[in-house]
Coordinates of C-alpha atoms and ligand atoms in Angstrom, one line a residue:
X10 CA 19.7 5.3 16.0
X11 CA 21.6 4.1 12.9
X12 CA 20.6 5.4 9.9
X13 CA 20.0 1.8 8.4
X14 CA 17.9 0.5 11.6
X15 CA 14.5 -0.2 11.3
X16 CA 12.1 -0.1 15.1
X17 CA 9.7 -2.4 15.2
X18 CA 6.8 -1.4 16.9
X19 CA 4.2 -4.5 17.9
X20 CA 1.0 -3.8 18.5
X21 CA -0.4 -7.4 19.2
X22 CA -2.1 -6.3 22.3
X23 CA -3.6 -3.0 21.4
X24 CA -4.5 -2.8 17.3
X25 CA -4.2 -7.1 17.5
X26 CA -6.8 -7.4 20.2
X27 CA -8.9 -5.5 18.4
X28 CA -9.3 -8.5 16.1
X29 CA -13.1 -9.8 16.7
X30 CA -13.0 -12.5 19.1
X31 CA -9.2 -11.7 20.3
X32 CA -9.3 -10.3 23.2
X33 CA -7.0 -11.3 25.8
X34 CA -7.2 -11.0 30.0
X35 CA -4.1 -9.2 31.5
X36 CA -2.1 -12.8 32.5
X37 CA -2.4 -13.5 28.9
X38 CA -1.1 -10.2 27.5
X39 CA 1.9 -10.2 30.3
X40 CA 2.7 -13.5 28.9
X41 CA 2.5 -12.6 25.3
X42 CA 4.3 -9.1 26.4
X43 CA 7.6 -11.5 28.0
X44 CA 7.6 -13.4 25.1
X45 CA 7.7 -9.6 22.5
X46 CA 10.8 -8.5 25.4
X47 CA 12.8 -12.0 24.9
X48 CA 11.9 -11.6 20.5
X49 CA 14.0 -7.8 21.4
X50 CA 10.9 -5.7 19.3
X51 CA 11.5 -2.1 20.3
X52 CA 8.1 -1.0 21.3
X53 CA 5.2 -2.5 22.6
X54 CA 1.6 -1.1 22.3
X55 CA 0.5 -2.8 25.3
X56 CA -3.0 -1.0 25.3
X57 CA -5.4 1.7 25.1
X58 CA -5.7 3.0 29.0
X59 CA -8.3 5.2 28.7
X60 CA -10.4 2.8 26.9
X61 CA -11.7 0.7 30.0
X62 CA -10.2 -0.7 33.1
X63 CA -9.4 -3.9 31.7
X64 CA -7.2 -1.9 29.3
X65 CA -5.7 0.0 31.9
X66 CA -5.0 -2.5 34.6
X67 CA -2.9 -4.7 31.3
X68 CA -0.9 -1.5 30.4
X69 CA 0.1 -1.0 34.2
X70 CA 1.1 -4.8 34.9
X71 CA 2.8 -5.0 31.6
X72 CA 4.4 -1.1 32.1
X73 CA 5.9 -2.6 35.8
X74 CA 6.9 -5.9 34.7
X75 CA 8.4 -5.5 31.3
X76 CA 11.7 -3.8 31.6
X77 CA 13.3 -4.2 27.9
X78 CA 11.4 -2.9 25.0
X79 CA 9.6 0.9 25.2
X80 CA 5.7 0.3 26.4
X81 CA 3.3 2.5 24.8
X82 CA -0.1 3.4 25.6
X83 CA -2.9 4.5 23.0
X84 CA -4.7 8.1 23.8
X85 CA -7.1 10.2 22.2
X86 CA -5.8 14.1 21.7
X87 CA -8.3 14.4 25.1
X88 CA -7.0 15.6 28.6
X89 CA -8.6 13.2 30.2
X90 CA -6.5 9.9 28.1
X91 CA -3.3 11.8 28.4
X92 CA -3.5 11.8 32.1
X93 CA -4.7 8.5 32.5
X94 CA -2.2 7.2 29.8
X95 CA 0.3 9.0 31.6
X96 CA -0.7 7.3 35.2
X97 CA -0.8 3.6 33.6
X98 CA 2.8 3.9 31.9
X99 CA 4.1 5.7 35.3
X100 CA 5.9 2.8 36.3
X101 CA 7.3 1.8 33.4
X102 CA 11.4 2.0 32.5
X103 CA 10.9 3.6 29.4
X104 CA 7.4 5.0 28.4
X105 CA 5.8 6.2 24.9
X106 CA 2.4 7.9 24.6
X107 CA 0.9 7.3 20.9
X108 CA -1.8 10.2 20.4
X109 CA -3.6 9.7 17.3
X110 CA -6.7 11.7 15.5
X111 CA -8.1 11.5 12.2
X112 CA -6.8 13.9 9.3
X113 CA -8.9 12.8 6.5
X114 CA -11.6 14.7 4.6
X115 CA -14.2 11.9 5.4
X116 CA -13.3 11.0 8.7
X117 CA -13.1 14.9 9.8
X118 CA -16.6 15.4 8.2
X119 CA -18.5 12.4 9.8
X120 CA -16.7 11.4 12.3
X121 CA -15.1 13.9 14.2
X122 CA -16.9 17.2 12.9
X123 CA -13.9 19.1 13.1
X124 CA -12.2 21.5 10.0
X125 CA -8.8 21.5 9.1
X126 CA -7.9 24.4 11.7
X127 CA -10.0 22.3 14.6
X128 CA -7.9 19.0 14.1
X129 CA -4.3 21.1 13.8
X130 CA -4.9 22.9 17.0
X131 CA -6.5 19.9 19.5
X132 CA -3.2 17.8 17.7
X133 CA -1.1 20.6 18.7
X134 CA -2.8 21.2 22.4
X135 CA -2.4 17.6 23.1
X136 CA 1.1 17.1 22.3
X137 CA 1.6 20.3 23.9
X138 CA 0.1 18.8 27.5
X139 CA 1.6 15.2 26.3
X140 CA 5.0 16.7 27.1
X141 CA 4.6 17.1 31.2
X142 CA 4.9 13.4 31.1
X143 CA 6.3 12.3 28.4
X144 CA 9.9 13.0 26.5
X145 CA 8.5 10.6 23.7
X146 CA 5.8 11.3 22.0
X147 CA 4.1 9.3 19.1
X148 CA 1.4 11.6 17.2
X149 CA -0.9 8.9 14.3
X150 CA -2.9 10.9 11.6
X151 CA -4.9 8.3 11.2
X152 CA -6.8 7.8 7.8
X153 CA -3.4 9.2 6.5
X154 CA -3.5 7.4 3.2
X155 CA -6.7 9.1 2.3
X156 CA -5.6 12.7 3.5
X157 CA -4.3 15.1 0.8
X158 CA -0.5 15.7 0.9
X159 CA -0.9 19.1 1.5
X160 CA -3.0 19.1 4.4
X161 CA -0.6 16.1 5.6
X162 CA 2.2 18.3 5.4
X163 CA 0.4 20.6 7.2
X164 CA -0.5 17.7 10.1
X165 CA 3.4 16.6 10.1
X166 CA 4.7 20.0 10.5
X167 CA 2.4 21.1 13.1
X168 CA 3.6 17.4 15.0
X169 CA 6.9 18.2 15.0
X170 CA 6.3 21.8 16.3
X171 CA 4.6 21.1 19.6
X172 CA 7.4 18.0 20.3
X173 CA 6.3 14.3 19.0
X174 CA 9.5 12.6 18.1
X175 CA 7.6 9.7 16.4
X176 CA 5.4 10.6 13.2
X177 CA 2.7 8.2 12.3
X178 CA 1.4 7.6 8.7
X179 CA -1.5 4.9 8.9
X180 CA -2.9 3.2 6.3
X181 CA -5.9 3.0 8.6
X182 CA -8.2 1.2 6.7
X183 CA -5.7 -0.9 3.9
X184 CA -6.2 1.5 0.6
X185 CA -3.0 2.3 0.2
X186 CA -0.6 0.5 -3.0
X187 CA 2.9 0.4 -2.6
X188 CA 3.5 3.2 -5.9
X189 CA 1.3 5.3 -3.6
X190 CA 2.4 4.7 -0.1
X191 CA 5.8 5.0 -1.2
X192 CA 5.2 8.0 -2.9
X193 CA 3.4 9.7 -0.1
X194 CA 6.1 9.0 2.3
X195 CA 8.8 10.5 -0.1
X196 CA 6.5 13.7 -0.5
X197 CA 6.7 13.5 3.4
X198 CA 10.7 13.4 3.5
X199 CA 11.4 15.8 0.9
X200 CA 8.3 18.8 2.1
X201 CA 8.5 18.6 5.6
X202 CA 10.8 20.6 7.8
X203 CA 12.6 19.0 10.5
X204 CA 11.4 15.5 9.5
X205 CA 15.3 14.0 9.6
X206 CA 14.6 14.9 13.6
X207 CA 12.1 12.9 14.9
X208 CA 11.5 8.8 13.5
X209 CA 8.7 8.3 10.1
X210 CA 7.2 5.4 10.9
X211 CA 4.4 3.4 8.8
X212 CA 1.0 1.4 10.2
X213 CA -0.7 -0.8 7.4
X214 CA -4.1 -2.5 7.6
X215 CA -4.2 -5.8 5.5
X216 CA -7.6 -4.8 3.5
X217 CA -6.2 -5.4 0.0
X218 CA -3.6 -8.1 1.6
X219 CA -0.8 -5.5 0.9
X220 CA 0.3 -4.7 4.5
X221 CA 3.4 -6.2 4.3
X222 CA 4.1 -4.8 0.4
X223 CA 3.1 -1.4 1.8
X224 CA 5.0 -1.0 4.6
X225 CA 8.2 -2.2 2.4
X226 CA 7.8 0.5 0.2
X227 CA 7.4 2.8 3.2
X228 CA 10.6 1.8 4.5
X229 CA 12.3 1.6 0.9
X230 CA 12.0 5.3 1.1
X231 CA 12.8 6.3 4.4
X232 CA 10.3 5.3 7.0
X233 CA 12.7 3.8 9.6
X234 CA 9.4 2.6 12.0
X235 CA 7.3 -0.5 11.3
X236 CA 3.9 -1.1 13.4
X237 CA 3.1 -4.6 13.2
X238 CA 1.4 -7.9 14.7
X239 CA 1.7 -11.4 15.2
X240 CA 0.4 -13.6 12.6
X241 CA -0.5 -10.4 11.3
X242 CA -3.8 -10.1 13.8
X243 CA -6.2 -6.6 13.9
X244 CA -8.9 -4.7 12.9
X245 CA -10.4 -6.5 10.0
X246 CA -8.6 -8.2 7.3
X247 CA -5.8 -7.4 10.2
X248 CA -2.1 -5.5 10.4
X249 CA 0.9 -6.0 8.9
X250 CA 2.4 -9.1 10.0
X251 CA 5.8 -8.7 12.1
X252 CA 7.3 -12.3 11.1
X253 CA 6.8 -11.1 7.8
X254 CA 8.2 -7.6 7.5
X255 CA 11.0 -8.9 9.9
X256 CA 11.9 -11.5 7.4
X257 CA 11.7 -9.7 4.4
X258 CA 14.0 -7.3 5.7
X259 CA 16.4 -10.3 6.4
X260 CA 16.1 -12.0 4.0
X261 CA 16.2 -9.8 1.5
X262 CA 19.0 -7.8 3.3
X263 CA 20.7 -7.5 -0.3
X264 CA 18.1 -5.6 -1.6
X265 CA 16.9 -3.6 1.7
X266 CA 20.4 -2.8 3.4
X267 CA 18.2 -2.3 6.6
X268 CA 18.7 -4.1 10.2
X269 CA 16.2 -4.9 13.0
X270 CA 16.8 -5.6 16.0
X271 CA 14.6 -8.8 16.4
X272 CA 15.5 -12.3 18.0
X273 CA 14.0 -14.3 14.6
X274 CA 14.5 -17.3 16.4
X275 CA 11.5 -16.4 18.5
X276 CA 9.3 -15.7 15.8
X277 CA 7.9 -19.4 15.8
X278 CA 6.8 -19.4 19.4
X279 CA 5.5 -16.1 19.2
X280 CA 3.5 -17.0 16.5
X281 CA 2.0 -20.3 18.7
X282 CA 1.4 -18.2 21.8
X283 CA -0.5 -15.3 20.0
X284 CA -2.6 -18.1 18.8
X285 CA -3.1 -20.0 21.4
X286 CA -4.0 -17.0 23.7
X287 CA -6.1 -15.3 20.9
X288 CA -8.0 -18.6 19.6
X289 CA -6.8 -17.7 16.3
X290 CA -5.4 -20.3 14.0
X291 CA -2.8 -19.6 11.9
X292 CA -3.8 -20.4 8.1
X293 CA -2.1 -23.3 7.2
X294 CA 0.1 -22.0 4.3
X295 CA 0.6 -18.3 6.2
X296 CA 4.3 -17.3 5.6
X297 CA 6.9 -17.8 7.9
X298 CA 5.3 -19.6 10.7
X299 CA 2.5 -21.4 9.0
X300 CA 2.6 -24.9 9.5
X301 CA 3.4 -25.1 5.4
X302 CA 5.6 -22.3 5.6
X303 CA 9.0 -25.1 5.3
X304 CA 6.9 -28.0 4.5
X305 CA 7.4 -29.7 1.0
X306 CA 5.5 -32.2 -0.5
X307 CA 6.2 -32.7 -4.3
X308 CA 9.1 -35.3 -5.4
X309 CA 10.8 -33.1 -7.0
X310 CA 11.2 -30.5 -4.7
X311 CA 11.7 -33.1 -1.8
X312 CA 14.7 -34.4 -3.5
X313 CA 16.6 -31.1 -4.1
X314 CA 16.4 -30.0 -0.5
X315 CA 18.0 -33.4 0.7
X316 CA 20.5 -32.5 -1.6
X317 CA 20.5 -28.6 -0.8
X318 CA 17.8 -27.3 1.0
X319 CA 18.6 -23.6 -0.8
X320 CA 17.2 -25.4 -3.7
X321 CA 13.6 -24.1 -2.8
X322 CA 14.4 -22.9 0.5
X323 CA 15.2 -18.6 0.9
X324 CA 15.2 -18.8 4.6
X325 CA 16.4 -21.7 6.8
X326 CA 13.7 -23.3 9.5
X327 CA 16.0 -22.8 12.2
X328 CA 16.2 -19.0 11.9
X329 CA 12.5 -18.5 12.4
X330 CA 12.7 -21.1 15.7
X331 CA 12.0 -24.1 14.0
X332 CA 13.4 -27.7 14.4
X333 CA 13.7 -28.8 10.7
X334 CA 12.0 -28.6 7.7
X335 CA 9.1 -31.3 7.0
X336 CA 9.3 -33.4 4.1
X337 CA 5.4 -34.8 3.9
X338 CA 4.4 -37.5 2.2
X339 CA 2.1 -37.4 0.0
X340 CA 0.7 -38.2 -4.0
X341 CA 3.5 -35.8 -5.0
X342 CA 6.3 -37.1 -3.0
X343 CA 9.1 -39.3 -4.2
X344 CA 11.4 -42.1 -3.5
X345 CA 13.9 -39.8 -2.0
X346 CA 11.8 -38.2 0.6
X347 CA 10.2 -42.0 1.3
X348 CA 13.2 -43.6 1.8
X349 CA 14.3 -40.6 4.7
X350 CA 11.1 -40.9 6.2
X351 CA 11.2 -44.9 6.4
X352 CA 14.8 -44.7 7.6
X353 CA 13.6 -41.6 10.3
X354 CA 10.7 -43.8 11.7
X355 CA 12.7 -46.8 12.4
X356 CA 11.5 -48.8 9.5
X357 CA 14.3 -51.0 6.9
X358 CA 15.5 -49.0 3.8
X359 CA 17.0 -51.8 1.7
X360 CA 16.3 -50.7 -2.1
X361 CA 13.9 -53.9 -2.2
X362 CA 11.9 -53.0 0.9
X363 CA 12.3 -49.3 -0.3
X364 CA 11.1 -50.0 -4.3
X365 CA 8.2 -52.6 -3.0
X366 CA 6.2 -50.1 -0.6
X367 CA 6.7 -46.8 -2.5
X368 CA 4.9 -48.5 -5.5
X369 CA 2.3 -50.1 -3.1
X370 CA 2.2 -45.8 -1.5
X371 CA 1.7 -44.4 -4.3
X372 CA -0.9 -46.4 -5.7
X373 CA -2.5 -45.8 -2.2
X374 CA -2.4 -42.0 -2.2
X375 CA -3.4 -41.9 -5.3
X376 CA -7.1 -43.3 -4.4
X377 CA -7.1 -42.3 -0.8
X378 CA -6.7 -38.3 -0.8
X379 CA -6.8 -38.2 2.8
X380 CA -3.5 -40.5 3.6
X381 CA -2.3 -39.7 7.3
X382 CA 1.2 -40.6 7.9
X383 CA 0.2 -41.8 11.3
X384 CA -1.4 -44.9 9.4
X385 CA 0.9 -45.9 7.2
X386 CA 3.6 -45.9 10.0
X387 CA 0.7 -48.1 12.1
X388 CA 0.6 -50.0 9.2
X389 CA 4.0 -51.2 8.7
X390 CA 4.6 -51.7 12.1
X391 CA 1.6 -54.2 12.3
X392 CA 3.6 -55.8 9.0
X393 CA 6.8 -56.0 10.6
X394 CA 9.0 -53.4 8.5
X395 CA 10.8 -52.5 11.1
X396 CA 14.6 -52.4 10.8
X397 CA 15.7 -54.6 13.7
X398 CA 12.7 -57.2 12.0
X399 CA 14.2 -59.8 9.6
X400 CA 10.8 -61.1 9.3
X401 CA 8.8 -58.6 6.9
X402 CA 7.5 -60.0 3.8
X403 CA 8.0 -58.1 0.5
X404 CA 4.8 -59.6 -0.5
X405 CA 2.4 -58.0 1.9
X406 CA 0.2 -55.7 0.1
X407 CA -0.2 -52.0 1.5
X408 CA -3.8 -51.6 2.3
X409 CA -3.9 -48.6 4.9
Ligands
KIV51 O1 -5.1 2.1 12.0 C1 -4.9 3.2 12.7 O2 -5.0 4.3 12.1 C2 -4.6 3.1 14.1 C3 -4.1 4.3 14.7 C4 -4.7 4.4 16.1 C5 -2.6 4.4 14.7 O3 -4.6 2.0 14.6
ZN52 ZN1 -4.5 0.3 13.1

């Protein structure tokens, strides 16, 4: 793997369906695991085996069918999830087990009951049994963020010891801030042996909406894995969102210097199918695939993408999968944006026609906040504006 190569690891249909009220049947998650192979993410966490046969069953079907990207399954450090993790990914072209347990001081003391020795040796055992089946092996300390660095080090070392060759650093439930994630995961490069042989990767939870920030940092310093969803979907306030960290990283490729290896150009449809299978809307202004995300409203702002669209546009519409940018009319739009929209609806731009409605339209929006475009183009069609129409009358008033 090139040193400048980041993986991206989507875990939609394992940490994403564990959104309240996602959950998906196994036709859905195929469908949503075709549409991760044609977007070319490297890994897909296609489920949690052990956790019931639902989960199962969707890691199998998706383990036989999908033949591009690595398929993971989630286990326990338990005998009994490693073998049936083991049994679901069988089939599969190339396979990943993702072992995980807890490292922090609270988690260790209520949840698990286990001391510091306890957690290194069942990580250890499990890794140790993980290797009959697998020749990649994913070990998660999850709560990471709240584990001290020493006892991380510790956790990491003992990892790469028994064989994982993917090191997990969750920010299991969103505490971390970029400073301190980034700071953590440089402690991590620089104080672990052997951690140039096997792949850092980073896992953010949106608590303090700074998955995406955190997972930058991460990578700024080394981490050369991202885990991430669609639109951004999991426990809680959710995971870090793939479109985003994808186009951050493209985007911003001056600053970053990093590749992926993602089809962007999918990112759009992804975005609609995880919804549409999930039930989960995508907030309207979301970045990147939101339907605001290349919408502009304000005169100002409409005019200078006409003229460039760099003028307030970083990314171009068609490199996330979309058509176009919208120019919307609304009380901030101008003549500019008017005019294109007159002309793209089939309706006469002469500057009389042109300078006699925008004045009636903005008069109009201005007392009627909910303006649909759908009337107004009802509206002059009923009037007779149309281009190929020599009969419209400047003098009709516009009274949606
Ligand atoms: O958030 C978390 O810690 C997880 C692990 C299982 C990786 O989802
Ligand atoms: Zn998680």
């Amino acid at each position: 793997m090139a040193t400048n190569q980041v993986l991206i690891f989507d875990t939609t249909l394992r940490d994403g369906e564990q959104s309240p009220g996602a959950s998906m049947g196994v036709k859905e998650k195929l469908e949503v695991a075709a549409l991760l192979e044609q977007l070319n993410v490297d890994v897909i966490e296609a489920g949690f085996p052990a956790s019931s046969p639902g989960d199962f069953k969707a890691v199998e079907t998706i383990a036989s069918s999908i033949k591009g990207p690595t398929i993971a399954g989630l286990s326990r450090c338990k005998k009994d999830d490693i073998l049936r993790t083991a049994d679901a990914l069988k089939d599969a072209k190339s396979s990943r087990i993702h072992l995980f347990l807890a490292t922090s001081d609270i988690h260790r003391k209520y949840k698990l009951c286990m001391s510091k020795d306890e957690v290194l040796q069942s990580m250890y055992d499990a890794i140790t049994l993980a290797k009959q089946y697998f020749d990649d092996i994913e070990f998660s300390a999850e709560d990471a963020s709240r584990t001290s660095l020493e006892f991380l080090k510790e956790v990491s070392e003992t990892a790469i010891d028994a064989g994982a060759t993917t090191l997990n650093i969750p920010d299991t439930v969103g505490f971390a801030v970029p400073e301190h994630y980034a700071a953590m995961i440089r402690y991590l490069k620089e104080q672990v042996s052997r951690i140039d042989e096997i792949v850092l990767s980073v896992h953010c939870h949106n608590d303090l909406g700074l998955a995406v920030a955190n997972s930058l940092a991460a990578v700024g310093q080394g981490a050369r894995q991202v885990e991430c969803t669609i639109n951004g979907i999991g426990e809680r306030a959710g995971n870090c969102a793939l479109e985003e960290v994808v186009m951050a990283l493209h985007t911003r490729k001056d600053h970053f210097g990093l590749e992926t290896n993602i089809d962007t150009t999918k990112l759009y449809s992804a975005s609609q199918l995880v919804s549409a299978v999930t039930g989960l809307d995508v907030q309207r202004n979301k970045a990147i695939v939101g339907q605001n995300a290349f919408a502009h409203e304000a005169g100002i702002h409409q005019h200078g993408v006409l003229m460039n669209p760099e003028t307030y546009e970083i990314m171009k519409p068609e490199d996330v999968g979309l058509a176009q940018n919208q120019l919307v009319l609304g009380k901030h739009s101008g003549k500019h944006a008017f005019r294109r929209w007159l002309s793209q609806h089939g309706f006469l731009t002469t500057d009389d026609t042109v300078r006699f409605l925008f004045d009636h339209f903005k008069t109009f929006v201005d007392q009627n906040h909910k303006f649909a475009e759908a009337d107004l183009e009802i509206y002059l069609r009923e009037k007779n504006f149309l281009r190929h129409s020599l009969s419209s009358t400047l003098s009709t008033p516009l009274s949606l």
